[in-house]
Amino acid sequence: MPVRVNAAAQRLVNAFETGTPIADLPAPEAPRTREDAFAIQDATFDLLGRKAGAWKVGGSPGTEPTASPIAESKIYTSGQVLASDQHRTFGVEAEIAFRLGSDLPERGTPYQPDDIRAALSTMIVAIEIVESRLQDWPKTDPLWALMDFQANDSLVLGTEMPVPDTLDFASQPVRLLFDDAVAFEDTGTFGGGDPFVLITWLANHAPGRTGSLKGRGLKAGDVITTGSWNGVHFAKAGVTARVEFPGLGKADMRFG
């Protein structure tokens, strides 16, 4: 592992463990490329002793997606109470995730969207809890944000269902409620394009990760969340957040 990757990872680990965000990163340690940012993610993940159980992938059509692993220990079921004193920003995102029913290992030919459709077992209404280890987030260098796992804290899984034969995200309504008051409501707000294209990119990207993730690929049971429908909304200590995708289901959690 390059010394500068390890140094940046050590700073991130300290931020994770102490709750003190990173105010600055010395230039020799800062990521210079996407590959640097991914390597810092992987090194941090290993230093924290985490094991992947989910991934977040996101992007908009015409741009290169980004991705981050999510630890098994940070995947929760609907109704989860998260300790408020472990949070600083209380960010909440309404998302649609998918669970893999079969492995997608490294292979010689790139995966295609049809391969992804065949490998997915279920679709899940999810809440991503957003918490950055960077003091100035979201006003920060995009590579720093990528290094910081795209501000992921955890993932709360709600209603799980078979993957529909067709997805009509353009007409899909979504609601986010804080303590039963509507914080966001709209229709067709997913900006990531085709989620199967995003997951295809991830399947081809994942085997090239470093550290303990090297060569792992995607595994049966992995959950892949595909991006926010509401941007990000910020709750407060003690607030219950509920995400509803009418016709699909819901998920909820509380900052206790």
Tab-separated table of C-alpha atoms in Angstrom, residues 44-161:
chain	number	residue	atom	x	y	z
A	44	THR	CA	-9.812	2.460	5.567
A	45	PHE	CA	-12.305	-0.402	5.298
A	46	ASP	CA	-9.584	-2.899	6.192
A	47	LEU	CA	-8.153	-0.813	9.039
A	48	LEU	CA	-11.656	-0.633	10.522
A	49	GLY	CA	-11.949	-4.414	10.254
A	50	ARG	CA	-15.070	-4.240	8.122
A	51	LYS	CA	-16.560	-6.893	5.859
A	52	ALA	CA	-18.596	-5.892	2.806
A	53	GLY	CA	-22.291	-6.738	2.792
A	54	ALA	CA	-23.585	-3.990	0.523
A	55	TRP	CA	-22.443	-1.376	-1.974
A	56	LYS	CA	-23.602	2.053	-2.979
A	57	VAL	CA	-23.277	3.010	-6.614
A	58	GLY	CA	-24.378	6.243	-8.191
A	59	GLY	CA	-23.984	8.629	-11.038
A	60	SER	CA	-25.933	10.388	-13.730
A	61	PRO	CA	-26.247	9.278	-17.351
A	62	GLY	CA	-23.163	10.142	-19.350
A	63	THR	CA	-20.857	10.301	-16.330
A	64	GLU	CA	-18.560	7.712	-14.791
A	65	PRO	CA	-20.309	6.175	-11.774
A	66	THR	CA	-18.814	6.061	-8.302
A	67	ALA	CA	-19.052	3.330	-5.688
A	68	SER	CA	-18.332	2.514	-2.061
A	69	PRO	CA	-18.551	-0.677	-0.011
A	70	ILE	CA	-20.898	-0.776	2.998
A	71	ALA	CA	-20.053	-2.961	5.982
A	72	GLU	CA	-22.287	-5.844	7.030
A	73	SER	CA	-22.373	-4.253	10.487
A	74	LYS	CA	-23.871	-1.059	9.038
A	75	ILE	CA	-26.862	-2.718	7.354
A	76	TYR	CA	-30.052	-2.497	9.404
A	77	THR	CA	-33.685	-3.499	9.095
A	78	SER	CA	-36.595	-1.070	9.091
A	79	GLY	CA	-37.363	0.270	12.558
A	80	GLN	CA	-33.706	0.618	13.532
A	81	VAL	CA	-32.848	3.203	16.194
A	82	LEU	CA	-29.460	4.855	15.673
A	83	ALA	CA	-27.808	6.674	18.557
A	84	SER	CA	-27.992	10.421	17.974
A	85	ASP	CA	-24.699	11.036	19.731
A	86	GLN	CA	-22.990	9.031	16.986
A	87	HIS	CA	-24.191	11.444	14.310
A	88	ARG	CA	-23.300	14.964	13.255
A	89	THR	CA	-25.301	15.731	10.102
A	90	PHE	CA	-28.270	13.297	10.333
A	91	GLY	CA	-28.545	13.033	6.548
A	92	VAL	CA	-31.334	10.884	5.075
A	93	GLU	CA	-31.805	9.686	1.496
A	94	ALA	CA	-34.685	7.736	-0.044
A	95	GLU	CA	-33.322	4.978	-2.261
A	96	ILE	CA	-34.162	1.814	-4.173
A	97	ALA	CA	-31.734	-1.058	-3.623
A	98	PHE	CA	-31.373	-4.533	-5.106
A	99	ARG	CA	-30.193	-7.844	-3.652
A	100	LEU	CA	-28.080	-10.266	-5.633
A	101	GLY	CA	-29.290	-13.843	-5.877
A	102	SER	CA	-26.052	-15.154	-7.362
A	103	ASP	CA	-22.359	-14.270	-7.403
A	104	LEU	CA	-20.910	-11.934	-10.017
A	105	PRO	CA	-17.215	-12.893	-9.894
A	106	GLU	CA	-14.378	-11.504	-11.944
A	107	ARG	CA	-14.493	-12.815	-15.499
A	108	GLY	CA	-12.822	-12.273	-18.833
A	109	THR	CA	-15.740	-10.592	-20.605
A	110	PRO	CA	-17.482	-7.524	-19.165
A	111	TYR	CA	-20.894	-7.932	-17.589
A	112	GLN	CA	-23.889	-6.521	-19.454
A	113	PRO	CA	-27.242	-5.279	-18.078
A	114	ASP	CA	-28.964	-8.539	-19.043
A	115	ASP	CA	-26.466	-10.404	-16.838
A	116	ILE	CA	-27.378	-8.130	-13.962
A	117	ARG	CA	-31.121	-8.594	-14.402
A	118	ALA	CA	-30.652	-12.359	-14.326
A	119	ALA	CA	-28.516	-12.208	-11.160
A	120	LEU	CA	-30.779	-9.968	-9.059
A	121	SER	CA	-33.263	-11.619	-6.708
A	122	THR	CA	-35.161	-8.762	-5.022
A	123	MET	CA	-35.728	-5.013	-4.961
A	124	ILE	CA	-35.722	-3.156	-1.631
A	125	VAL	CA	-37.009	0.195	-0.385
A	126	ALA	CA	-34.074	1.652	1.530
A	127	ILE	CA	-32.892	4.618	3.550
A	128	GLU	CA	-29.274	5.633	3.269
A	129	ILE	CA	-27.999	7.389	6.375
A	130	VAL	CA	-25.521	10.045	5.314
A	131	GLU	CA	-22.667	11.098	7.578
A	132	SER	CA	-19.424	12.598	6.306
A	133	ARG	CA	-16.049	12.416	8.012
A	134	LEU	CA	-15.122	15.704	6.292
A	135	GLN	CA	-15.758	18.933	8.149
A	136	ASP	CA	-16.680	20.976	5.066
A	137	TRP	CA	-18.862	18.364	3.365
A	138	PRO	CA	-20.729	18.736	1.048
A	139	LYS	CA	-18.632	21.710	-0.047
A	140	THR	CA	-15.489	19.700	-0.571
A	141	ASP	CA	-13.288	18.317	-3.317
A	142	PRO	CA	-15.162	15.511	-5.155
A	143	LEU	CA	-12.173	13.174	-4.764
A	144	TRP	CA	-12.177	13.782	-1.013
A	145	ALA	CA	-15.889	12.997	-0.935
A	146	LEU	CA	-15.249	9.790	-2.883
A	147	MET	CA	-12.409	8.852	-0.531
A	148	ASP	CA	-14.885	9.315	2.343
A	149	PHE	CA	-17.202	6.575	1.031
A	150	GLN	CA	-19.440	9.222	-0.581
A	151	ALA	CA	-20.544	10.212	2.940
A	152	ASN	CA	-22.160	6.839	3.603
A	153	ASP	CA	-22.867	5.932	7.214
A	154	SER	CA	-25.279	3.022	6.946
A	155	LEU	CA	-28.220	1.490	5.098
A	156	VAL	CA	-31.695	0.713	6.460
A	157	LEU	CA	-33.682	-1.893	4.507
A	158	GLY	CA	-37.461	-1.884	4.344
A	159	THR	CA	-39.973	-3.589	2.042
A	160	GLU	CA	-38.347	-6.292	-0.093
A	161	MET	CA	-40.049	-7.678	-3.189
